[in-house]
Coordinates of C-alpha atoms and ligand atoms in Angstrom, one line a residue:
X335 CA -23.1 -9.3 -22.6
X336 CA -21.8 -10.3 -19.2
X337 CA -18.0 -10.6 -18.7
X338 CA -16.2 -12.4 -16.0
X339 CA -15.8 -16.0 -17.1
X340 CA -12.4 -17.5 -17.7
X341 CA -11.1 -21.1 -18.0
X342 CA -8.3 -22.2 -15.8
X343 CA -5.4 -20.4 -14.0
X344 CA -2.3 -19.5 -15.9
X345 CA 0.3 -20.8 -13.5
X346 CA 3.6 -19.1 -13.4
X347 CA 5.3 -20.5 -10.3
X348 CA 5.3 -23.4 -7.9
X349 CA 3.7 -21.1 -5.3
X350 CA 0.7 -20.6 -7.6
X351 CA 0.3 -24.3 -8.5
X352 CA -1.7 -24.9 -5.3
X353 CA -4.3 -22.5 -6.6
X354 CA -5.1 -24.8 -9.6
X355 CA -7.3 -27.0 -7.5
X356 CA -9.1 -24.2 -5.6
X357 CA -12.5 -22.9 -6.2
X358 CA -11.6 -19.3 -7.2
X359 CA -13.8 -16.2 -7.2
X360 CA -14.7 -15.2 -10.7
X361 CA -14.9 -11.6 -9.6
X362 CA -12.8 -10.3 -6.8
X363 CA -13.3 -6.8 -5.3
X364 CA -10.6 -5.1 -3.3
X365 CA -10.9 -2.2 -0.9
X366 CA -7.3 -1.0 -0.7
X367 CA -7.2 0.7 2.7
X368 CA -4.4 1.8 5.0
X369 CA -2.1 3.9 2.7
X370 CA -2.3 6.8 5.1
X371 CA -1.5 4.8 8.2
X372 CA 1.4 3.0 6.4
X373 CA 2.9 6.4 5.6
X374 CA 2.3 7.8 9.1
X375 CA 4.1 4.8 10.7
X376 CA 7.1 5.7 8.7
X377 CA 7.0 9.4 9.3
X378 CA 6.2 10.0 5.6
X379 CA 3.5 12.2 4.0
X380 CA 0.3 10.4 3.1
X381 CA 1.2 10.7 -0.6
X382 CA 4.1 8.3 0.0
X383 CA 1.5 5.8 1.3
X384 CA -0.6 6.2 -1.9
X385 CA 2.5 5.8 -4.0
X386 CA 3.4 2.6 -2.2
X387 CA -0.3 1.6 -2.5
X388 CA -0.1 2.0 -6.2
X389 CA 2.9 -0.4 -6.3
X390 CA 1.0 -2.9 -4.2
X391 CA -1.8 -2.6 -6.6
X392 CA 0.5 -3.5 -9.5
X393 CA 1.6 -6.6 -7.8
X394 CA -1.9 -7.6 -6.8
X395 CA -3.1 -7.2 -10.5
X396 CA -0.2 -9.4 -11.6
X397 CA -0.9 -12.0 -8.9
X398 CA -4.7 -12.1 -9.7
X399 CA -3.9 -12.6 -13.4
X400 CA -1.4 -15.4 -12.6
X401 CA -4.0 -17.1 -10.4
X402 CA -6.5 -17.0 -13.3
X403 CA -9.0 -14.7 -11.7
X404 CA -11.4 -13.4 -14.4
X405 CA -12.3 -10.1 -13.0
X406 CA -10.9 -7.7 -10.4
X407 CA -12.4 -4.5 -9.2
X408 CA -10.3 -2.1 -7.2
X409 CA -11.7 0.7 -5.1
X410 CA -9.4 3.5 -5.9
X411 CA -11.3 6.7 -5.1
X412 CA -14.8 7.0 -3.6
X413 CA -17.4 9.8 -4.0
X414 CA -16.5 10.6 -0.3
X415 CA -12.7 10.9 -0.9
X416 CA -13.2 14.5 -2.3
X417 CA -13.4 15.6 1.4
X418 CA -9.6 14.9 1.7
X419 CA -7.1 17.8 1.6
X420 CA -6.7 19.3 -1.8
X421 CA -3.1 18.2 -2.3
X422 CA -3.9 14.6 -1.5
X423 CA -6.9 14.6 -3.9
X424 CA -4.7 16.1 -6.6
X425 CA -2.0 13.5 -6.0
X426 CA -4.6 10.7 -6.2
X427 CA -5.9 12.1 -9.4
X428 CA -2.4 12.0 -11.0
X429 CA -1.8 8.4 -10.0
X430 CA -3.7 6.8 -12.9
X431 CA -1.4 8.5 -15.3
X432 CA 1.7 7.3 -13.4
X433 CA 0.3 3.8 -13.2
X434 CA -0.7 3.4 -16.8
X435 CA 2.6 4.9 -18.1
X436 CA 4.6 2.2 -16.3
X437 CA 2.1 -0.7 -16.6
X438 CA 0.2 -0.3 -19.9
X439 CA 2.6 -2.4 -22.0
X440 CA 2.5 -5.3 -19.5
X441 CA -1.3 -5.1 -19.1
X442 CA -1.7 -5.2 -22.9
X443 CA 0.8 -8.1 -23.1
X444 CA -1.3 -10.0 -20.5
X445 CA -4.5 -9.2 -22.5
X446 CA -6.0 -7.3 -19.6
X447 CA -9.1 -5.3 -20.4
X448 CA -9.6 -2.1 -18.4
X449 CA -12.9 -0.7 -17.2
X450 CA -13.9 2.2 -15.0
X451 CA -16.9 2.6 -12.8
X452 CA -17.9 5.8 -11.1
X453 CA -18.5 9.3 -12.3
X454 CA -15.4 9.6 -14.3
X455 CA -16.8 12.6 -16.2
X456 CA -16.4 14.6 -13.0
X457 CA -12.7 13.9 -12.7
X458 CA -10.1 16.5 -13.7
X459 CA -9.6 16.7 -17.5
X460 CA -6.1 15.1 -17.3
X461 CA -7.5 12.1 -15.4
X462 CA -10.4 11.7 -17.8
X463 CA -7.8 11.7 -20.7
X464 CA -5.9 8.8 -19.0
X465 CA -9.2 6.9 -18.5
X466 CA -10.1 7.4 -22.2
X467 CA -6.6 6.3 -23.4
X468 CA -6.5 3.2 -21.2
X469 CA -10.0 2.2 -22.3
X470 CA -9.0 2.7 -25.9
X471 CA -5.7 0.8 -25.6
X472 CA -7.3 -2.3 -24.0
X473 CA -10.7 -2.3 -25.6
X474 CA -10.1 -5.4 -27.7
X475 CA -8.3 -7.5 -25.0
X476 CA -10.0 -10.7 -23.9
X477 CA -8.1 -11.6 -20.7
X478 CA -8.7 -10.5 -17.1
X479 CA -11.0 -7.5 -16.6
X480 CA -9.6 -5.0 -14.3
X481 CA -12.1 -2.4 -13.2
X482 CA -11.1 0.8 -11.3
X483 CA -13.8 2.3 -9.1
X484 CA -12.9 5.9 -9.5
X485 CA -15.1 8.6 -8.1
X486 CA -17.4 5.7 -7.3
X487 CA -20.1 5.3 -4.7
X488 CA -22.4 2.3 -4.4
X489 CA -25.4 4.4 -3.4
X490 CA -24.7 6.9 -6.2
X491 CA -24.7 3.9 -8.6
X492 CA -28.1 2.8 -7.4
X493 CA -29.5 6.4 -7.6
X494 CA -28.3 6.6 -11.2
X495 CA -29.7 3.2 -12.1
X496 CA -33.1 4.3 -10.6
X497 CA -33.1 7.5 -12.8
X498 CA -32.4 5.4 -15.9
X499 CA -35.2 3.0 -14.8
X500 CA -37.7 5.9 -14.4
X501 CA -36.6 7.4 -17.8
X502 CA -37.3 4.0 -19.4
X503 CA -40.7 3.8 -17.7
X504 CA -41.5 7.4 -18.8
X505 CA -40.6 6.6 -22.4
X506 CA -42.7 3.4 -22.3
X507 CA -39.8 1.1 -22.7
X508 CA -40.6 -0.7 -19.4
X509 CA -43.7 -1.0 -17.3
X510 CA -43.6 -0.7 -13.5
X511 CA -44.6 -4.4 -13.2
X512 CA -41.5 -5.3 -15.2
X513 CA -39.2 -3.8 -12.5
X514 CA -37.3 -6.5 -10.8
X515 CA -33.8 -7.1 -9.5
X516 CA -32.4 -7.8 -13.0
X517 CA -33.9 -4.6 -14.3
X518 CA -32.0 -2.7 -11.7
X519 CA -28.8 -4.7 -12.1
X520 CA -28.9 -4.0 -15.8
X521 CA -28.8 -0.3 -15.2
X522 CA -25.9 -0.3 -12.7
X523 CA -22.4 0.6 -13.8
X524 CA -21.4 -3.0 -13.3
X525 CA -24.0 -4.4 -15.7
X526 CA -21.4 -6.2 -17.8
X527 CA -19.8 -7.9 -14.7
X528 CA -20.8 -10.8 -12.6
X529 CA -21.4 -9.9 -8.9
X530 CA -18.2 -10.0 -6.8
X531 CA -17.8 -13.5 -5.2
X532 CA -15.2 -12.2 -2.8
X533 CA -14.3 -8.8 -1.4
X534 CA -11.0 -8.2 0.4
X535 CA -10.5 -5.2 2.7
X536 CA -7.2 -4.4 4.2
X537 CA -6.1 -2.4 7.2
X538 CA -8.4 -3.9 9.8
X539 CA -11.5 -1.9 9.0
X540 CA -14.6 -4.1 8.9
X541 CA -17.0 -2.4 6.5
X542 CA -17.7 -1.9 2.9
X543 CA -17.6 1.9 2.8
X544 CA -20.1 2.3 -0.1
X545 CA -18.3 -0.2 -2.4
X546 CA -20.5 -2.3 -4.6
X547 CA -23.4 -2.1 -2.1
X548 CA -26.0 -3.7 -4.4
X549 CA -23.6 -6.2 -6.0
X550 CA -22.1 -7.5 -2.7
X551 CA -25.4 -8.9 -1.4
X552 CA -24.0 -12.4 -1.5
X553 CA -20.2 -11.7 -1.6
X554 CA -17.9 -13.4 0.8
X555 CA -15.9 -10.9 2.8
X556 CA -12.3 -11.3 3.8
X557 CA -10.5 -8.8 6.1
X558 CA -6.9 -8.5 7.1
X559 CA -5.0 -6.1 9.4
X560 CA -2.3 -5.8 6.7
X561 CA -2.1 -2.2 5.4
X562 CA -2.6 -2.0 1.7
X563 CA 1.0 -1.1 0.7
X564 CA 2.2 -4.2 2.6
X565 CA -0.3 -6.5 0.8
X566 CA 1.5 -9.2 -1.2
X567 CA 0.8 -12.3 -3.2
X568 CA 0.9 -14.3 0.0
X569 CA -2.0 -12.3 1.4
X570 CA -3.9 -12.8 -1.8
X571 CA -3.4 -16.5 -1.6
X572 CA -4.5 -16.5 2.0
X573 CA -7.8 -14.8 0.9
X574 CA -8.3 -17.1 -2.0
X575 CA -7.6 -20.1 0.3
X576 CA -10.2 -18.9 2.8
X577 CA -12.7 -18.4 -0.1
X578 CA -12.1 -21.9 -1.3
X579 CA -13.3 -23.2 2.1
X580 CA -16.4 -21.0 2.3
X581 CA -19.8 -22.7 2.0
X582 CA -21.9 -20.5 -0.1
X583 CA -25.6 -21.3 0.2
X584 CA -27.3 -18.1 -1.3
X585 CA -30.2 -18.6 1.2
X586 CA -30.6 -22.3 0.4
X587 CA -30.0 -25.1 3.0
X588 CA -27.6 -27.2 1.0
Ligands
FPP217 C1 -7.3 4.3 1.2 O1 -6.3 4.4 2.1 C2 -6.8 4.4 -0.1 C3 -7.2 5.3 -1.1 C4 -8.2 6.3 -0.8 C5 -6.5 5.3 -2.4 C6 -6.2 4.0 -3.0 C7 -5.5 4.2 -4.2 C8 -4.5 3.4 -4.7 C9 -3.9 2.3 -3.9 C10 -3.8 3.7 -6.0 C11 -4.8 4.0 -7.0 C12 -4.1 4.0 -8.3 C13 -4.7 4.1 -9.5 C14 -3.9 4.0 -10.7 C15 -6.2 4.2 -9.7 P1 -6.3 5.7 3.2 O2 -5.7 6.8 2.6 O3 -7.8 5.9 3.5 O4 -5.5 5.1 4.4 P2 -5.8 5.4 5.9 O5 -7.2 4.9 6.3 O6 -4.7 4.7 6.6 O7 -5.7 6.9 6.1

């Protein structure tokens, strides 16, 4: 079953009423970048930037739900982020617990269903436990799907899908001639999600950094110089407004 369809926005304020007539992305991906620079500019440790980033993420999730977006995927920790100093990695691994402790009740109340993509089985045991509990707590919710990309790498995702494909061929479940794009997509970690329609990246960097590399083939991209901890509902609305005006042709001429 593929998730990611939802009817109309739940409007909570006048500011959001304008969104009602916009063509919204069903699936929004966000590369939350700039936490370190945000902290540095304030003479604070990088961890303070991640803490502020977590708060910006809470607001972004609320705003996405209020706008009526069906599905949001947040790039929280990449397969490359292990290269960071040990204390920073340790701090990032503890953030999910902090986040869910403060947000779980509201997420449940909103009907949010949580998902994780990435090699979560390689995370510290305490982070895995948080992942398990949050999946369990929201499993039956039917509202917005919030996916955390945690120890995620787009190329790793494709490698794992390729292994599954070869296993299926070996076991006679699939023939080589049956391998097509949908056979690969069906073995990616995002198999239950529609492809992202829009990807936002903050902090002025203009790249995808191994985020949803297969799935973003036809995604619209929106970049802002705003550092992630400063990202607000207004920035989200600016991105959604830009998306509303994009002409998506998917290779066609119309
Ligand atoms: C990139 O900024 C940000 C990250 C690697 C971490 C993002 C994580 C969060 C915002 C919170 C995650 C919380 C949960 C609950 C999963 P950077 O550190 O690379 O910034 P810089 O480029 O300015 O150094």
